[in-house]
mmCIF file of C-alpha atoms in Angstrom:
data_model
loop_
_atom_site.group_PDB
_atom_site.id
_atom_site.type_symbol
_atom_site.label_atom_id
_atom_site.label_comp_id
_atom_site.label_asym_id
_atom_site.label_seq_id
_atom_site.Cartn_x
_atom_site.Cartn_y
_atom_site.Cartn_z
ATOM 1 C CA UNK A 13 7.441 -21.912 -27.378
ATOM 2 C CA UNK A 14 6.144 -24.454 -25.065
ATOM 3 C CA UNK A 15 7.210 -23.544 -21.203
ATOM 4 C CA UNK A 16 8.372 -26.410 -19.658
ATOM 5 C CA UNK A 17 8.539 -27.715 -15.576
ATOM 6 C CA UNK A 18 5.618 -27.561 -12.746
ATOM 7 C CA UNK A 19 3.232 -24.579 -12.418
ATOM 8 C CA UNK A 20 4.085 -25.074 -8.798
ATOM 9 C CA UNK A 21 7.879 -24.947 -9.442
ATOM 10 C CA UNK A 22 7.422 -21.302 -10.559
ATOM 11 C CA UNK A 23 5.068 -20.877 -7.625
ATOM 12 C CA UNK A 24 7.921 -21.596 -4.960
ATOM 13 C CA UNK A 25 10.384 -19.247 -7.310
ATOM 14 C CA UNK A 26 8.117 -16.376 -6.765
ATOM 15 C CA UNK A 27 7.201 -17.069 -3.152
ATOM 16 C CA UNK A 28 10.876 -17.541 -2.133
ATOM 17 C CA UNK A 29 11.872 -14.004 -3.792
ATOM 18 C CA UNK A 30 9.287 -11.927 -2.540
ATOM 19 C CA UNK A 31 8.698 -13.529 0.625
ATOM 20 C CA UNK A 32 13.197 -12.145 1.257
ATOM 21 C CA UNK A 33 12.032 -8.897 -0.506
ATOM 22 C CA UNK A 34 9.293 -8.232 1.990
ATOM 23 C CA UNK A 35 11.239 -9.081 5.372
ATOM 24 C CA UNK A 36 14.429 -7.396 3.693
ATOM 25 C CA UNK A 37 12.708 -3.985 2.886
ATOM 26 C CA UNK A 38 12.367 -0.831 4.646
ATOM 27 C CA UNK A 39 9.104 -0.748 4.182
ATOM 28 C CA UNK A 40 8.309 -3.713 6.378
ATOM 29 C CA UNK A 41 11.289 -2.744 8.923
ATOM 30 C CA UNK A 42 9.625 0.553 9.632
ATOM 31 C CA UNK A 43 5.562 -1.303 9.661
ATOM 32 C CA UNK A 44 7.355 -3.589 12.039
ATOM 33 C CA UNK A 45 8.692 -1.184 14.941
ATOM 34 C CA UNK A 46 5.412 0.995 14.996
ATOM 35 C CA UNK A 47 3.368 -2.434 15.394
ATOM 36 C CA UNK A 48 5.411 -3.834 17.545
ATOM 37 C CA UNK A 49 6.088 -0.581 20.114
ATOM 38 C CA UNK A 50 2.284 -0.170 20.178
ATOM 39 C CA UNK A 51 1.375 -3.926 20.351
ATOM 40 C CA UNK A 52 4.183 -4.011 23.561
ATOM 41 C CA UNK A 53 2.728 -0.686 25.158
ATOM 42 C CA UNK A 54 -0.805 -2.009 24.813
ATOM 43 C CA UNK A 55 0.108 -5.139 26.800
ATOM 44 C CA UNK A 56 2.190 -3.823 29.223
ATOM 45 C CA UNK A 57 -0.502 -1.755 30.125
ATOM 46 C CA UNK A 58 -3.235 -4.744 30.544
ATOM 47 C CA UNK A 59 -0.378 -6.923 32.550
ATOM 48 C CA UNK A 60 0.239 -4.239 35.178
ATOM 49 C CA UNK A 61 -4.314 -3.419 35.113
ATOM 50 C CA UNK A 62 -4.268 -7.399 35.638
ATOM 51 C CA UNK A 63 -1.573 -8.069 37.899
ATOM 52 C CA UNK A 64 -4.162 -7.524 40.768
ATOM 53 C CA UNK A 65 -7.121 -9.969 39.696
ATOM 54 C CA UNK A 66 -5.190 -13.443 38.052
ATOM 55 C CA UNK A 67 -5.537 -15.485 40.577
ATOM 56 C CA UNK A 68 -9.493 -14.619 40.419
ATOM 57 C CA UNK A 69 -9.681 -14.512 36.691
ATOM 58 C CA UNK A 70 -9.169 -18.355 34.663
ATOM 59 C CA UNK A 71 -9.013 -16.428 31.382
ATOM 60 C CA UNK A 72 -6.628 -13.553 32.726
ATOM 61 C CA UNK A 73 -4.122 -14.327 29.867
ATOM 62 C CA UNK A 74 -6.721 -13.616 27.449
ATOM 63 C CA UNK A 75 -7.906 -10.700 29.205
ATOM 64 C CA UNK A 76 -4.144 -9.247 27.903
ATOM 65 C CA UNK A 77 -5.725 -9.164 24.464
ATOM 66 C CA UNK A 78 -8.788 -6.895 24.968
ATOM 67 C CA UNK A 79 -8.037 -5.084 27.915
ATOM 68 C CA UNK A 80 -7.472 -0.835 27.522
ATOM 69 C CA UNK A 81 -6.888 1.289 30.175
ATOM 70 C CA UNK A 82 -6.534 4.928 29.394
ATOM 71 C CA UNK A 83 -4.864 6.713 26.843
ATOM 72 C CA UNK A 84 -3.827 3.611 25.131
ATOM 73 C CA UNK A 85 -6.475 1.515 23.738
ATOM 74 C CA UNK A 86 -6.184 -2.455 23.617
ATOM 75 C CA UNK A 87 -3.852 -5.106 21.924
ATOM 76 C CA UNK A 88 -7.156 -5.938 19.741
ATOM 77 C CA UNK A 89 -7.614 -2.444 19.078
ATOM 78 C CA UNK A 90 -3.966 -1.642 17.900
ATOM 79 C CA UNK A 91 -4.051 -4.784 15.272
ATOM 80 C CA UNK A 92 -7.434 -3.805 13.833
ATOM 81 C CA UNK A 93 -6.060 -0.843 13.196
ATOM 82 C CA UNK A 94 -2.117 -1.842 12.106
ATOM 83 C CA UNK A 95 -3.234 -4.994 10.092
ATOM 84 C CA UNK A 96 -4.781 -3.256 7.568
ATOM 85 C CA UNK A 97 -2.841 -1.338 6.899
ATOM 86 C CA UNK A 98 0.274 -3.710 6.760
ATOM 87 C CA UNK A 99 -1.633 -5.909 4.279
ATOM 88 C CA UNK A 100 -2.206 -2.532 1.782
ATOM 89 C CA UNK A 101 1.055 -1.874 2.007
ATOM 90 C CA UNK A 102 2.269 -5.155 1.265
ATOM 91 C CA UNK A 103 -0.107 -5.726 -1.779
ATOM 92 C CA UNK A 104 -1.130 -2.408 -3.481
ATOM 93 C CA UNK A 105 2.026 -2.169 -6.020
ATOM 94 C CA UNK A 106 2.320 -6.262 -5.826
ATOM 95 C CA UNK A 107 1.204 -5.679 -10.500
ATOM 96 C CA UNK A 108 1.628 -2.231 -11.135
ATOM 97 C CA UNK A 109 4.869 -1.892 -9.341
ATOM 98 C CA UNK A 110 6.211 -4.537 -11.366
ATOM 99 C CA UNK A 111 4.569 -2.589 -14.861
ATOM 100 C CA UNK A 112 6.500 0.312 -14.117
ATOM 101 C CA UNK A 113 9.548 -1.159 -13.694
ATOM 102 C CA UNK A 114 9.242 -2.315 -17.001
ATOM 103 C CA UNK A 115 10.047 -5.960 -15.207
ATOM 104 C CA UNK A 116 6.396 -7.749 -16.154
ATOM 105 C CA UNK A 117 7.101 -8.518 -19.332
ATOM 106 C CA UNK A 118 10.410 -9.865 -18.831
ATOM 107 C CA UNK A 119 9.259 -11.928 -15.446
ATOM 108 C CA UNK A 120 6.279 -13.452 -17.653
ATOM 109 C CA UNK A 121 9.124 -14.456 -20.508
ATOM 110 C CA UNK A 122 10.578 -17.024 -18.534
ATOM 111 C CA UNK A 123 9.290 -20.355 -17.296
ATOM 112 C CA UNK A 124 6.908 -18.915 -15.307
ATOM 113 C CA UNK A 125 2.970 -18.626 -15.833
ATOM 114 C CA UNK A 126 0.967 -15.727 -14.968
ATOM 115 C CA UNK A 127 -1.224 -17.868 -12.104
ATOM 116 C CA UNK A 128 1.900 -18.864 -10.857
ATOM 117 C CA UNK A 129 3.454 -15.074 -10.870
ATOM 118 C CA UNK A 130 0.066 -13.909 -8.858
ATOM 119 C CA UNK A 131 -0.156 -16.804 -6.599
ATOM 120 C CA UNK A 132 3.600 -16.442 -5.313
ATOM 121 C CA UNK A 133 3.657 -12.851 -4.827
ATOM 122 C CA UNK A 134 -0.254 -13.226 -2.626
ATOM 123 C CA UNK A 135 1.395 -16.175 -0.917
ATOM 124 C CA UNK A 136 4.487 -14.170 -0.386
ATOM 125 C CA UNK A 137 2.989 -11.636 1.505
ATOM 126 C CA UNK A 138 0.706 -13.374 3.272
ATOM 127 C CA UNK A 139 3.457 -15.145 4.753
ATOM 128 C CA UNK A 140 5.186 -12.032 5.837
ATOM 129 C CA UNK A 141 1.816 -11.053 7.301
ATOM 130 C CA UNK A 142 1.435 -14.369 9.118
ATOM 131 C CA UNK A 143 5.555 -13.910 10.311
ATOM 132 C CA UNK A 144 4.710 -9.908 11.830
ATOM 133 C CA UNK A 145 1.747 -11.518 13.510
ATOM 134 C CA UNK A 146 3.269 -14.985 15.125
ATOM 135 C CA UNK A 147 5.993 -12.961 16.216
ATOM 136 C CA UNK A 148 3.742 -10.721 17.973
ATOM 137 C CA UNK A 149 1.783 -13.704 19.395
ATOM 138 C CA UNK A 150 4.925 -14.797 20.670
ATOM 139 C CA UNK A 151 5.922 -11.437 22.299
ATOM 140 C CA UNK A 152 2.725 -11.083 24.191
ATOM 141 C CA UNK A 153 2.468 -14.956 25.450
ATOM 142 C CA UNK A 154 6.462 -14.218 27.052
ATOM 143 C CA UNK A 155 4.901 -10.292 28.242
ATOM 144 C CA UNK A 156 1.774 -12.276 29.682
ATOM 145 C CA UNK A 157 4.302 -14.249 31.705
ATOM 146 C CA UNK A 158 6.405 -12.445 32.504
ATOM 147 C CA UNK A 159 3.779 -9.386 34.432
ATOM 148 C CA UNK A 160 0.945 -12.111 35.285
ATOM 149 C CA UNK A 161 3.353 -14.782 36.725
ATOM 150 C CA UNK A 162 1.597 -17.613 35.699
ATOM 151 C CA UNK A 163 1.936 -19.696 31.826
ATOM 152 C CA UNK A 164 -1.160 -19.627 29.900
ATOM 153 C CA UNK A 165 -3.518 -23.338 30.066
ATOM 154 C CA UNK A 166 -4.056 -25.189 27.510
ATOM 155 C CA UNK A 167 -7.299 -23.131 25.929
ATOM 156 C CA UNK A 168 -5.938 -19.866 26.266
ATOM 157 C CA UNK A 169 -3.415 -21.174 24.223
ATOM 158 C CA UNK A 170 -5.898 -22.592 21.733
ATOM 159 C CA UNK A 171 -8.182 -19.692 21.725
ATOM 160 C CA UNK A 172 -5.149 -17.801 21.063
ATOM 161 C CA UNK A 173 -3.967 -19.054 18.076
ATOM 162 C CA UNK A 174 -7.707 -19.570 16.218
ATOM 163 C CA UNK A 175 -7.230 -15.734 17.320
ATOM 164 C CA UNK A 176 -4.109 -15.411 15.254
ATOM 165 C CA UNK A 177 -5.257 -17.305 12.287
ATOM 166 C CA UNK A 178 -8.751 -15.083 12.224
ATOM 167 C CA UNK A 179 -6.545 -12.083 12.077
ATOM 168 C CA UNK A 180 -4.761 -13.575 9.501
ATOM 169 C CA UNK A 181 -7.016 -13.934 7.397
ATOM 170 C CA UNK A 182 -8.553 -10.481 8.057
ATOM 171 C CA UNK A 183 -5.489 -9.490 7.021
ATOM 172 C CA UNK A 184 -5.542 -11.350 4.074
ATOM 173 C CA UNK A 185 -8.935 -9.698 2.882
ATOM 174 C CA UNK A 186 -7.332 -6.109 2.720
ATOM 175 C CA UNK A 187 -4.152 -7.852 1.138
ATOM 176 C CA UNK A 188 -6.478 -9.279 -2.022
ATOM 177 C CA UNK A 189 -7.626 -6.135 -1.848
ATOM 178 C CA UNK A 190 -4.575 -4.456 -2.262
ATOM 179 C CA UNK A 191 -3.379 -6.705 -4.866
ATOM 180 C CA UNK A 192 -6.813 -6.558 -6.984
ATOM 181 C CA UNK A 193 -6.567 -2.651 -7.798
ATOM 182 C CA UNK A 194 -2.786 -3.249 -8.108
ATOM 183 C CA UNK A 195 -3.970 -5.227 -10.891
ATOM 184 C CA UNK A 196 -6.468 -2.844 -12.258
ATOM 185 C CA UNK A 197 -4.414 0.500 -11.263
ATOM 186 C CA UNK A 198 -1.078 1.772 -13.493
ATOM 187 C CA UNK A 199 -0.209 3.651 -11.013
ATOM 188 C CA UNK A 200 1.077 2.554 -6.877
ATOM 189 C CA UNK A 201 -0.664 6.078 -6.116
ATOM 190 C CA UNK A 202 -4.284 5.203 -7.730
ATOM 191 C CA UNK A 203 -4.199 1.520 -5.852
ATOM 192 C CA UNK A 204 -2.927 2.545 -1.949
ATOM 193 C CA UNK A 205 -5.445 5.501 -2.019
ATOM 194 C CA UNK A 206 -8.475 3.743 -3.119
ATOM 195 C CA UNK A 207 -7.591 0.751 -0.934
ATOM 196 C CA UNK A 208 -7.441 3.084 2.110
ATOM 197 C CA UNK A 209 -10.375 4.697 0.758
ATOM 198 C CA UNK A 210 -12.401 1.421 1.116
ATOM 199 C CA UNK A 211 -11.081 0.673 4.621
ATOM 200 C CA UNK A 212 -12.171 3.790 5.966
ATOM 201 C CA UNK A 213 -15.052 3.419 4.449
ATOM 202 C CA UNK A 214 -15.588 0.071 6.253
ATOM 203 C CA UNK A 215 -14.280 1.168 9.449
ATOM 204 C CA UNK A 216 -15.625 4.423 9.887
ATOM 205 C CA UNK A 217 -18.764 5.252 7.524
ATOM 206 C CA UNK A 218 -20.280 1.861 7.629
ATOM 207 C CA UNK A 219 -21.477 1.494 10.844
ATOM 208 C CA UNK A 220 -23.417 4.917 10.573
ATOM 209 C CA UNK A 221 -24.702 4.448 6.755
ATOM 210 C CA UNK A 222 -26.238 1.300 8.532
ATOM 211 C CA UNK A 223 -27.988 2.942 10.564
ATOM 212 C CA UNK A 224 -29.311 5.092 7.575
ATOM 213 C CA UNK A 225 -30.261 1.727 6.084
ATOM 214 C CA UNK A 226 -32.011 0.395 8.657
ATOM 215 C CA UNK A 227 -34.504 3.543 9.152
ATOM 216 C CA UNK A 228 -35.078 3.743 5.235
ATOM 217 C CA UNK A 229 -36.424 -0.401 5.378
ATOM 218 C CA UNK A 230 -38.134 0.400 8.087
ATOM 219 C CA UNK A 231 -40.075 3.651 6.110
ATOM 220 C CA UNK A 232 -40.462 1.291 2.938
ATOM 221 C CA UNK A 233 -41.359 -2.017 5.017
ATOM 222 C CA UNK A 234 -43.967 -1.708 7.576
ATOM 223 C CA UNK A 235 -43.932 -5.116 8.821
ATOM 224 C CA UNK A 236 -39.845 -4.391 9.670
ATOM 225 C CA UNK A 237 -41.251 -0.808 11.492
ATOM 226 C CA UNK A 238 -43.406 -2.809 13.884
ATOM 227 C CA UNK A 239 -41.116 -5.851 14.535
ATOM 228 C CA UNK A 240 -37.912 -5.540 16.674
ATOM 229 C CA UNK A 241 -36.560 -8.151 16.432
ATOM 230 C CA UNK A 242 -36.412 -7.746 12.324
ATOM 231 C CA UNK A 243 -34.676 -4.528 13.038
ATOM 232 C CA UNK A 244 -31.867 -5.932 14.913
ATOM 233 C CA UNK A 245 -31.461 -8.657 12.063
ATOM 234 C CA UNK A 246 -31.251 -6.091 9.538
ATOM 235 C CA UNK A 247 -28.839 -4.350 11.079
ATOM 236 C CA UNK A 248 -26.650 -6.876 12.267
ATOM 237 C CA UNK A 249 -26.604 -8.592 8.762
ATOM 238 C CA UNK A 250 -25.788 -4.705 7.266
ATOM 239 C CA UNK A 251 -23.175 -4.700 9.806
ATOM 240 C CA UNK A 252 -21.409 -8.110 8.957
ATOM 241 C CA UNK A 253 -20.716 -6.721 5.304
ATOM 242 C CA UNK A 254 -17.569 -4.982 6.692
ATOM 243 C CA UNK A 255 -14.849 -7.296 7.607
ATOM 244 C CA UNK A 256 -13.961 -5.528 10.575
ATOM 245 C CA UNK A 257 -17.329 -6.519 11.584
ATOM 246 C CA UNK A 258 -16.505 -9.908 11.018
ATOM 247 C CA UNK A 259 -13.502 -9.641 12.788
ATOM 248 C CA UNK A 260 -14.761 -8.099 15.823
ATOM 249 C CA UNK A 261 -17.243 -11.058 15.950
ATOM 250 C CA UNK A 262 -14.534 -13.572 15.819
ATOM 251 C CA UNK A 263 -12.705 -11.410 18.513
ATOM 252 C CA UNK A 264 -15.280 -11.331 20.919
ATOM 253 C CA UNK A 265 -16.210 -14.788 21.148
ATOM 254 C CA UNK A 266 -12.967 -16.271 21.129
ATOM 255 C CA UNK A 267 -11.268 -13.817 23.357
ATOM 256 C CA UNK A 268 -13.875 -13.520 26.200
ATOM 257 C CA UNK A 269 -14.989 -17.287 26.568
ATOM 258 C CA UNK A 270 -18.259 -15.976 28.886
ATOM 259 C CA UNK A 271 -19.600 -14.592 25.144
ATOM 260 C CA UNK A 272 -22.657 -16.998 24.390
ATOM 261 C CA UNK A 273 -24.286 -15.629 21.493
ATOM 262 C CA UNK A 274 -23.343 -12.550 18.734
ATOM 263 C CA UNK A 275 -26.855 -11.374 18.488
ATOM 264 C CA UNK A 276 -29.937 -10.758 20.325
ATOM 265 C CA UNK A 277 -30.763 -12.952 23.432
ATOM 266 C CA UNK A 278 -34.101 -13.821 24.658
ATOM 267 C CA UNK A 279 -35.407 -15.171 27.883
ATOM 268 C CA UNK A 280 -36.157 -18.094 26.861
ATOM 269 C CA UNK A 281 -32.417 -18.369 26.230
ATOM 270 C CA UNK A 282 -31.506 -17.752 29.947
ATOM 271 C CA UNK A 283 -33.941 -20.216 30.698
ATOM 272 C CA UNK A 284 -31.330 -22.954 33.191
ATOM 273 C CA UNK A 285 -28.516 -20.789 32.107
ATOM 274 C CA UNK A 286 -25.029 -20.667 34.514
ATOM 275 C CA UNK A 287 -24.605 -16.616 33.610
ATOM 276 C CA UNK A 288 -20.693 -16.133 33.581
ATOM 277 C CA UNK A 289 -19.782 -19.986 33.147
ATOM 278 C CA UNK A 290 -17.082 -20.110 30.106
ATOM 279 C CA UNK A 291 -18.370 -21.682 26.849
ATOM 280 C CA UNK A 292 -16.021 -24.533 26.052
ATOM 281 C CA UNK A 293 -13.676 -24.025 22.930
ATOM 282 C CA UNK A 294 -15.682 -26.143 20.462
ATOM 283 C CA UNK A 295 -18.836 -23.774 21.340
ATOM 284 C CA UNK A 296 -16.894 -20.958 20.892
ATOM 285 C CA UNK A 297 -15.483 -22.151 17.302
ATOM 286 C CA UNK A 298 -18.869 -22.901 16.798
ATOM 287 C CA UNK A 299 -20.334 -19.726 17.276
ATOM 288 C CA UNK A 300 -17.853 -17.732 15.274
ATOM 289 C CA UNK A 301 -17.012 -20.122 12.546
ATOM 290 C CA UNK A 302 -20.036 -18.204 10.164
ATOM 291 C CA UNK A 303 -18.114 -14.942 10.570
ATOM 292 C CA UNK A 304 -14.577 -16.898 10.209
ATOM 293 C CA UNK A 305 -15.437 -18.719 7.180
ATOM 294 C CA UNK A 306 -16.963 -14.999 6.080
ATOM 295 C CA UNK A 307 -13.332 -13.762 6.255
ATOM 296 C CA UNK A 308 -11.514 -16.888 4.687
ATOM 297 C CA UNK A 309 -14.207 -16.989 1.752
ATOM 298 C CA UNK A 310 -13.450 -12.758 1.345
ATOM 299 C CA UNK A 311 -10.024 -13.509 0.606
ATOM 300 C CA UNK A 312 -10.382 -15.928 -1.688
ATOM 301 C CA UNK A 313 -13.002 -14.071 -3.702
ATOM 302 C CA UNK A 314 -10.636 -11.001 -4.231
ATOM 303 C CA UNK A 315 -7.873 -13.171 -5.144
ATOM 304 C CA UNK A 316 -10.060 -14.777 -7.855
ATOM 305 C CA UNK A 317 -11.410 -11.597 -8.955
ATOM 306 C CA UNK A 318 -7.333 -10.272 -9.142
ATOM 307 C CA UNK A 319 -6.860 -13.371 -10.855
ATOM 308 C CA UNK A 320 -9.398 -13.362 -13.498
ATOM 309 C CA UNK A 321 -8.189 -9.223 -14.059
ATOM 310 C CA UNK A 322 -4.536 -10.220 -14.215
ATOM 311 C CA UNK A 323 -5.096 -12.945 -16.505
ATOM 312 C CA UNK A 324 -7.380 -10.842 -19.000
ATOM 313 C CA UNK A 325 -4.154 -7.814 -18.583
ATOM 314 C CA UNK A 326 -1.664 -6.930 -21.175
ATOM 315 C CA UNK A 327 1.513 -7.314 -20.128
ATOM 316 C CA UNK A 328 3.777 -5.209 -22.048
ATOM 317 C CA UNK A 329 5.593 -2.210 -20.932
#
């Protein structure tokens, strides 16, 4: 029988039902306190370590972002470790949860295509994702005011939300994750534990299996042994496989405008160089918009790989 009405239409159905499911759950409720009772201790913290130096400091409302003073690490710190894990949870039984409920089949009878069942649930919880995280934006900018005294200018502003939308989307890598092996999982069980699998893997086993890399091209490759500068290429492009990488790229140069370059500087570099003058914003973009595009292009590339899966999956219970 021939389905009738927009793709789109059934789209904005999906998106509208799972975007109230996500805010609405307990799930999201309890992701929500721990994020935000870290994200607020974090700050608090840098406010009263920056109280004493804004009037000296032009970027001091930035400085609330990557600032840590002991135990508590920084605001940058807590979301590259929360936002992971909020995007898993939001995506890893987006399918499967759906097969076991015996609810697929049934969803997929009615006017709506499978593209458009995929596309509304990733959009869904991407939104809920980009919600958590403008909320938190907002809570920090009124923290920032409220301990430092002063609003934030103009650029701080601007470097603040390219900051949200980078973290956004390296959200949205882990959350096409999530939804991928929901697709190729049965089970919620097999999905969350290899998706947490691969982020620890990422955060915690690539940076030293790079360096493992690095030493066996440099054994294989002579010419790599004897030239530095290869060395560092190597491992920096090893590095930027991991999206927290990426991210911390992003973070670095957009957060801490004195940042001039991501990778090794020579002298010819410093050559008439002001050392501690702010790059303007559009160098800044400019600098990290390889390692942003990096993250927008992930996301997309898992979603098409869930997509191709979930279009190639049988449906019934």
């Amino acid at each position: 029988m021939k389905r009738e009405g927009s793709p789109w239409t059934g789209v904005a159905a999906v998106w509208t039902k799972e975007l109230a499911d996500h805010l609405s759950s307990t799930r999201m409720r309890v992701l929500e306190i721990l994020v935000l009772i870290a994200a607020v201790g974090a700050v608090y913290v840098a406010g009263q370590q920056l109280r004493a130096t804004v009037m000296q400091d032009p970027f001091a409302f930035l400085r609330l972002f990557t600032a840590a003073r002991s135990p508590l690490p920084s605001f940058v710190a807590f979301l590259g470790f929360f936002v992971p894990l909020v995007a898993i949870a939001l995506g890893f039984d987006a399918v499967n949860g759906e097969y076991n409920r015996r609810t697929l089949s049934r969803v997929l009878s009615q006017p709506i295509y499978r593209d458009a069942l995929l596309l509304g649930k990733f959009l869904a919880a991407l939104s809920t994702l980009a919600v958590l995280l403008a909320a938190l934006w907002l809570v920090t900018t009124g923290l920032g005011i409220l301990f430092l005294g002063l609003p934030p200018g103009p650029e701080e502003v601007a470097r603040g939300l390219l900051f949200l939308l980078a973290t956004l989307f390296y959200g949205g890598v882990w959350l096409a994750l999530a939804m991928c092996l929901s697709v190729v999982f049965r089970q919620p069980q097999g999905a969350v534990l290899t998706a947490l699998g691969v982020w620890i893997f990422f955060a915690v086993l690539w940076p030293m299996l790079t360096q493992f890399l690095v030493q066996g091209a440099q054994a294989m490759a002579p010419g790599v042994s004897r030239d530095p500068l290869a060395q560092v290429g190597l491992a920096l492009g090893l590095a930027r496989l991991s999206p927290d990488a990426l991210y911390s790229d992003v973070v670095q140069a957009l957060l801490n405008p004195e940042v001039r370059t991501l990778g090794p500087v020579f002298l010819a570099q410093l050559d008439g160089m002001i050392i501690g003058r702010p790059l303007p914003l559009a160098e800044s973009l400019a600098l990290v918009w390889p390692a942003l595009t990096a993250l927008v292009a992930g996301t997309l590339l898992l979603f098409a790989v869930a997509y191709v899966l979930f279009q190639r999956k049988e449906v019934r219970a």
